[in-house]
Short mmCIF file of C-alpha atoms in Angstrom, two decimals:
data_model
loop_
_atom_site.label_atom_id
_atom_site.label_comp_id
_atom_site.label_asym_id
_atom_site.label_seq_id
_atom_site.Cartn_x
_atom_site.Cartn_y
_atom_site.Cartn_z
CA UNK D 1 -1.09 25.00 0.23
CA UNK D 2 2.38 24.53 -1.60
CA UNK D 3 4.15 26.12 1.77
CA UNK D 4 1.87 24.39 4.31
CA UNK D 5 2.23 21.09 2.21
CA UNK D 6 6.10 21.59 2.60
CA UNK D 7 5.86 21.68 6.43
CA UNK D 8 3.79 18.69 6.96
CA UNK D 9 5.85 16.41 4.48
CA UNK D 10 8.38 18.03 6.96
CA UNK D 11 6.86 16.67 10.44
CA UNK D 12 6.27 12.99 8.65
CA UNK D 13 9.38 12.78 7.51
CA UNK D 14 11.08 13.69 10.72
CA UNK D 15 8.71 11.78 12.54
CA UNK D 16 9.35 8.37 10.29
CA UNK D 17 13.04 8.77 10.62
CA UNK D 18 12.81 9.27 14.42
CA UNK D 19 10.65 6.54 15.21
CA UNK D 20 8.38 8.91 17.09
CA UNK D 21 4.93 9.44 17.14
CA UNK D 22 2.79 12.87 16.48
CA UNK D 23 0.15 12.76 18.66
CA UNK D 24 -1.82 15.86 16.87
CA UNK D 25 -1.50 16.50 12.87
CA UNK D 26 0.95 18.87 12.32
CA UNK D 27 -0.53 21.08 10.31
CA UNK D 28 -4.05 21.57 8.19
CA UNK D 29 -5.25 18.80 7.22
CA UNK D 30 -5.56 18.43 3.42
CA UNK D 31 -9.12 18.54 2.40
CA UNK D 32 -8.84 17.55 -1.43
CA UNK D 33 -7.13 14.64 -2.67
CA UNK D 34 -4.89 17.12 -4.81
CA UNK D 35 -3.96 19.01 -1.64
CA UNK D 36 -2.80 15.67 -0.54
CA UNK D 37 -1.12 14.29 -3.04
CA UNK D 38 0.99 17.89 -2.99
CA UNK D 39 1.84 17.19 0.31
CA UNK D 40 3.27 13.32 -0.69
CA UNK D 41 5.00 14.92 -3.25
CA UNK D 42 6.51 16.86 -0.69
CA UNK D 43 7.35 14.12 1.46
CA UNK D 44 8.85 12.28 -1.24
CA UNK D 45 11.61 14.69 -2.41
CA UNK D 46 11.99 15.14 1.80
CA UNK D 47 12.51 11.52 2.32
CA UNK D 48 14.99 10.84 -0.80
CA UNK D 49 14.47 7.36 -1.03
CA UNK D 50 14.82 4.67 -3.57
CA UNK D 51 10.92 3.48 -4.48
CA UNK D 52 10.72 0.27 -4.66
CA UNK D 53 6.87 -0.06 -5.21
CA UNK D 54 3.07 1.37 -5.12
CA UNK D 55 0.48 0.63 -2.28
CA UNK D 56 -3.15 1.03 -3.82
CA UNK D 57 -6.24 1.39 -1.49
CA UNK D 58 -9.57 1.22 -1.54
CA UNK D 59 -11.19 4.19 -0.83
CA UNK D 60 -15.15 3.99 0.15
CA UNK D 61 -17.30 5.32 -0.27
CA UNK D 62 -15.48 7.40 -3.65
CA UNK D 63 -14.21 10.70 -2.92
CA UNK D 64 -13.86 13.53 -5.35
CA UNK D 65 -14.50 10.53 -8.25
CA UNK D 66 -12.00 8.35 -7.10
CA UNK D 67 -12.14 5.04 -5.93
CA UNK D 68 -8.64 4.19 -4.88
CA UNK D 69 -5.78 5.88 -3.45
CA UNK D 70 -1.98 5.04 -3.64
CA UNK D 71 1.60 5.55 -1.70
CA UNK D 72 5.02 5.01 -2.08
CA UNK D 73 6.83 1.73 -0.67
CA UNK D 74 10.43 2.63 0.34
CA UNK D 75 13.11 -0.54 -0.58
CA UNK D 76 14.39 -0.18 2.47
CA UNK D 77 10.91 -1.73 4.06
CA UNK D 78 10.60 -4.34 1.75
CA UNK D 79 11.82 -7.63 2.79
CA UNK D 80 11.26 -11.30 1.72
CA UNK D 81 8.63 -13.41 3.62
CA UNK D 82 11.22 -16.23 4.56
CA UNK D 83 11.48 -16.73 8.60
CA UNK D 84 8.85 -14.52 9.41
CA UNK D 85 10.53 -11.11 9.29
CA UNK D 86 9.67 -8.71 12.21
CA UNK D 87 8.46 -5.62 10.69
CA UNK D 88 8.70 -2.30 12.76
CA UNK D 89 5.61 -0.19 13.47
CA UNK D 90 4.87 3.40 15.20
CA UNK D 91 3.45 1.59 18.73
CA UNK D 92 2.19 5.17 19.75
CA UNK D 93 0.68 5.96 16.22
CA UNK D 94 -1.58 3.67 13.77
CA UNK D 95 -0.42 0.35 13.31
CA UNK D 96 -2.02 -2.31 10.90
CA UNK D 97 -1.54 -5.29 9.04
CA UNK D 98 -3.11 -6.13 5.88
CA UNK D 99 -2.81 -9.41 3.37
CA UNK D 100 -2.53 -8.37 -0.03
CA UNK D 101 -2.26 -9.63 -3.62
CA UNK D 102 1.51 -8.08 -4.92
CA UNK D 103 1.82 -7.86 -9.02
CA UNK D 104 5.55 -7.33 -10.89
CA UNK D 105 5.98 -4.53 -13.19
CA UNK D 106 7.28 -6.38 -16.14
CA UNK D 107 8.31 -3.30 -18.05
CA UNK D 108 8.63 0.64 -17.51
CA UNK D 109 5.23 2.00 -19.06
CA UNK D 110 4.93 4.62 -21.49
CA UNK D 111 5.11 7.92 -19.38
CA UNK D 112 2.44 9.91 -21.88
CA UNK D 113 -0.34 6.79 -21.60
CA UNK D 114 -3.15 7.66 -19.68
CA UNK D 115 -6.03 5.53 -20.19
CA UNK D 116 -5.49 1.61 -20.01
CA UNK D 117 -7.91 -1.72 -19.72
CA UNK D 118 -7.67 -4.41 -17.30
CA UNK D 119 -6.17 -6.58 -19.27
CA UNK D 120 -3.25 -3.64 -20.88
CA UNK D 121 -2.69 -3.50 -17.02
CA UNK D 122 -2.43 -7.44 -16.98
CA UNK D 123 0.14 -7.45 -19.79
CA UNK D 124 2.53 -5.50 -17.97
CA UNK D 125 2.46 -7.67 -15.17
CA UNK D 126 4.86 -10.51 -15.23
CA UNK D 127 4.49 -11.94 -11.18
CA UNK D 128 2.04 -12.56 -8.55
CA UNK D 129 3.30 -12.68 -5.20
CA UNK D 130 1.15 -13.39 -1.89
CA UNK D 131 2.17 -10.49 0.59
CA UNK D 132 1.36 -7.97 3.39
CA UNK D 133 1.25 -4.72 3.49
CA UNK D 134 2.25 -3.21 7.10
CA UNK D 135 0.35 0.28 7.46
CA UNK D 136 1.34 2.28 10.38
CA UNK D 137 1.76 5.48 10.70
CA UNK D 138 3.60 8.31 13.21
CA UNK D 139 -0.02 10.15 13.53
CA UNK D 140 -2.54 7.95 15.04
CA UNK D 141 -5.34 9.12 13.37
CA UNK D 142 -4.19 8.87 10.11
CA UNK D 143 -7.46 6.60 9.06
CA UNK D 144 -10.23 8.63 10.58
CA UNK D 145 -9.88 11.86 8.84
CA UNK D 146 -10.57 10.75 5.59
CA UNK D 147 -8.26 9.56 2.35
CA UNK D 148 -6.44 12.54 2.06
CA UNK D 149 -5.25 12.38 5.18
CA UNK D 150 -3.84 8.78 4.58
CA UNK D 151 -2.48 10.08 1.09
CA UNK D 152 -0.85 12.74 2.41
CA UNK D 153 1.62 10.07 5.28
CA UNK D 154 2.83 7.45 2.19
CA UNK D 155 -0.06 6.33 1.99
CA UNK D 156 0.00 4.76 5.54
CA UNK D 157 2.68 2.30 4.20
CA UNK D 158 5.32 0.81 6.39
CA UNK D 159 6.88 -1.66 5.09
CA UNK D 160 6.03 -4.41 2.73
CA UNK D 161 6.42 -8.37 3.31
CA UNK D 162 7.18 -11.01 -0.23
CA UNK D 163 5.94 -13.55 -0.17
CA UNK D 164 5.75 -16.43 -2.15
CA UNK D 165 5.15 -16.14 -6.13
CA UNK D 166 1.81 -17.35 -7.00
CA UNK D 167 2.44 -20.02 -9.53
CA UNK D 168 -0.03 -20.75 -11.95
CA UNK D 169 -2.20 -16.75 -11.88
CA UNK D 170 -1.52 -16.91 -15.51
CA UNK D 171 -4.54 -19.26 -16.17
CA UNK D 172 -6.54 -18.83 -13.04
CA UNK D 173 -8.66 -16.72 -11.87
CA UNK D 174 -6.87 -15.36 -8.67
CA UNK D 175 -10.68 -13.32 -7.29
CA UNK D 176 -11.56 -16.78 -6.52
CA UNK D 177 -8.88 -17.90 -4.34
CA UNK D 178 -9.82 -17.27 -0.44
CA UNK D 179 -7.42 -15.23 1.50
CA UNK D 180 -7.34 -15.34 5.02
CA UNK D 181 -5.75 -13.41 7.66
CA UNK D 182 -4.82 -14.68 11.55
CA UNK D 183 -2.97 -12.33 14.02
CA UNK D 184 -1.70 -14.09 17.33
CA UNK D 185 -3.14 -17.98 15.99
CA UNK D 186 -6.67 -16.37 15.23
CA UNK D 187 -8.36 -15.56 12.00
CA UNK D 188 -9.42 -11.92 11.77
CA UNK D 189 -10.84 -11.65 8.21
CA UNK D 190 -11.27 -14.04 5.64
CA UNK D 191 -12.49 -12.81 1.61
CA UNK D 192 -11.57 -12.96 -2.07
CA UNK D 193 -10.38 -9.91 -4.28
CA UNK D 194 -13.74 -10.37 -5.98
CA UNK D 195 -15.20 -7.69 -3.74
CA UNK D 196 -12.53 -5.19 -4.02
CA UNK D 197 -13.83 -3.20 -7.02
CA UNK D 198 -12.05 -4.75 -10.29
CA UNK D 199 -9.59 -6.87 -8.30
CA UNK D 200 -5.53 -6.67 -8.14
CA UNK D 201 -5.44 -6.31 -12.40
CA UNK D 202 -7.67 -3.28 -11.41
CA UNK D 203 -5.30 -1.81 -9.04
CA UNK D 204 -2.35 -1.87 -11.28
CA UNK D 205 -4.72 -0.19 -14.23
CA UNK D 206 -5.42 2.67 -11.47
CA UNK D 207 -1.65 3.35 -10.83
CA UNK D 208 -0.71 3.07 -14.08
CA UNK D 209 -3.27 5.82 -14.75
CA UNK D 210 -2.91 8.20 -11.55
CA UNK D 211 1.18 7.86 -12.17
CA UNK D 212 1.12 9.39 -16.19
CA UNK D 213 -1.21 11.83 -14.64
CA UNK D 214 0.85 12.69 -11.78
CA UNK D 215 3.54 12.62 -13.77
CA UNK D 216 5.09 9.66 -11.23
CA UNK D 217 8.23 7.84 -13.24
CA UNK D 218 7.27 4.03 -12.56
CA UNK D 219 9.57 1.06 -13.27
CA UNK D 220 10.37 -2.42 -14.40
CA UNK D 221 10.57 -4.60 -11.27
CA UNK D 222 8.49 -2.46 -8.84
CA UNK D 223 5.90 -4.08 -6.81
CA UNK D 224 2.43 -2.99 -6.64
CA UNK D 225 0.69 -3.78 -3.39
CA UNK D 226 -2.99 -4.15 -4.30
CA UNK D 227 -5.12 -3.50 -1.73
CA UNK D 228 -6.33 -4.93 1.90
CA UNK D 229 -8.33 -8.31 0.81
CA UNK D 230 -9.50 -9.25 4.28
CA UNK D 231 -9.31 -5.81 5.95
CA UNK D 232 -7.21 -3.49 7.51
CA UNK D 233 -6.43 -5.54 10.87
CA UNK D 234 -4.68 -3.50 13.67
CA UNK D 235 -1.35 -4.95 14.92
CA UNK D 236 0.70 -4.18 18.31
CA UNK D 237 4.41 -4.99 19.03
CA UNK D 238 4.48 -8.59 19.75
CA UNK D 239 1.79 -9.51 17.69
CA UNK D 240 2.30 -11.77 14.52
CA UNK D 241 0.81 -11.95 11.42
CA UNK D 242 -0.02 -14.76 9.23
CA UNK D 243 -2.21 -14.16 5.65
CA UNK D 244 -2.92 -17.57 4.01
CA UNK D 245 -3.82 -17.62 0.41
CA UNK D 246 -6.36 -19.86 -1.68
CA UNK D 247 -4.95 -22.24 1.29
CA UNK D 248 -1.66 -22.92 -0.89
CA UNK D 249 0.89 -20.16 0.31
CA UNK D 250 1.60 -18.62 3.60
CA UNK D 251 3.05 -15.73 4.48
CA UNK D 252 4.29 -14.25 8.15
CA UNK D 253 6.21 -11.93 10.38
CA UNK D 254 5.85 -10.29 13.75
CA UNK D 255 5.56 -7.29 14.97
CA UNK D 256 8.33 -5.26 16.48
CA UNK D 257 8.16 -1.20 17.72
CA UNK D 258 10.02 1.26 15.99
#
């Protein structure tokens, strides 16, 4: 798998920097999580960028025992939610747009810590941000083969919009605030984090976890995208995107083609 892995990371990575799409996989698909997390890996050395941040997904139902799934967010496709931003997606491959909760890394974790609560996770947060994730990916299919395939392209990530900070998630309970999601003036999805397994605190625990297992060298400052709370929405060029949270913050950009 090591060599195969190396030759997909290969044709994503080529692909991404491109701006062109790959109409077929290139490659075996990865049929264990492990097999795709090799091929990430992969990409990762491939790709040489700075990391900026996590995305964590939902995966259901669970697969191989685990419940989520995670990717790398390059700082070069994070940018701050002032003036709606247009954010750049593969128009011939998978293109989506997803509001999501994003928490701070307040310090670098202990590399050799494995195990953590909610609320360990919680410490080590020090800001909420309202965001969205953009997913899109060169290979259109990316999210109908399964979580290893989306593990095995970033992730699916794209690009990640800031938003504002969410004052006051110290003392509230941010599961309860409603999130909503409109593409083009209409709402798509509206929810709370309360159905997305133990919330955005829950997410961080899971990364924190899958990174000293991985072995994955996480940082003060990096974000950690949380997970789609309305859905994963598809987006075209021209489209734009507006998540509004607990009816306080807004957050926007368009949508541009690679």
């Amino acid at each position: 798998m090591v060599e195969e892995a190396g030759t997909i990371a290969r044709a994503f990575v080529e692909a991404r920097r491109a701006g062109h799409a790959l109409p077929d996989y290139p490659g075996t698909m990865p049929a264990t999580l492990r097999d795709a997390y090799v091929v990430q890996d992969a990409a990762l050395t491939l790709a040489g960028g700075q990391v900026a941040g996590w995305k964590v997904g939902k995966i259901a139902p669970p697969v191989e025992g685990e419940e989520r799934l995670t990717g790398p967010i390059f700082a070069d496709q994070v940018v701050g939610g002032g003036d709606a931003p247009a954010m750049p997606v593969f128009a011939d491959g998978f293109a989506a747009a997803e509001a999501e909760f994003l928490l701070r890394l307040a310090a670098t974790p202990d590399p050799a810590k494995t195990a953590y609560t909610n609320a360990e996770a919680r410490a080590l947060v020090d800001a909420v941000h309202v965001g969205i994730e953009v997913a899109s990916s060169p290979f259109p299919g990316i999210n109908t083969h399964g979580p290893a395939v989306t593990v095995a392209d970033f992730g699916n990530n794209n690009g990640l919009v800031v938003g504002a900070a969410a004052e006051g998630w110290q003392e509230a309970d941010i599961d309860a605030w409603t999130v909503t999601l409109s593409i083009n003036g209409k709402a798509v999805g509206r929810a709370t984090t309360a159905t997305m397994l133990d919330g955005p605190f829950g997410a961080v625990r899971f990364l924190l976890e899958h990174a000293a297992r991985r072995g994955l060298a996480l940082a003060a400052g990096q974000w950690v995208s949380t997970g789609a709370v309305t859905g994963v929405h598809p987006v075209k060029p021209g489209d734009r995107v507006i998540a509004t949270f607990d009816d306080r913050w807004t957050v926007e950009c368009s949508i541009t083609a690679r």
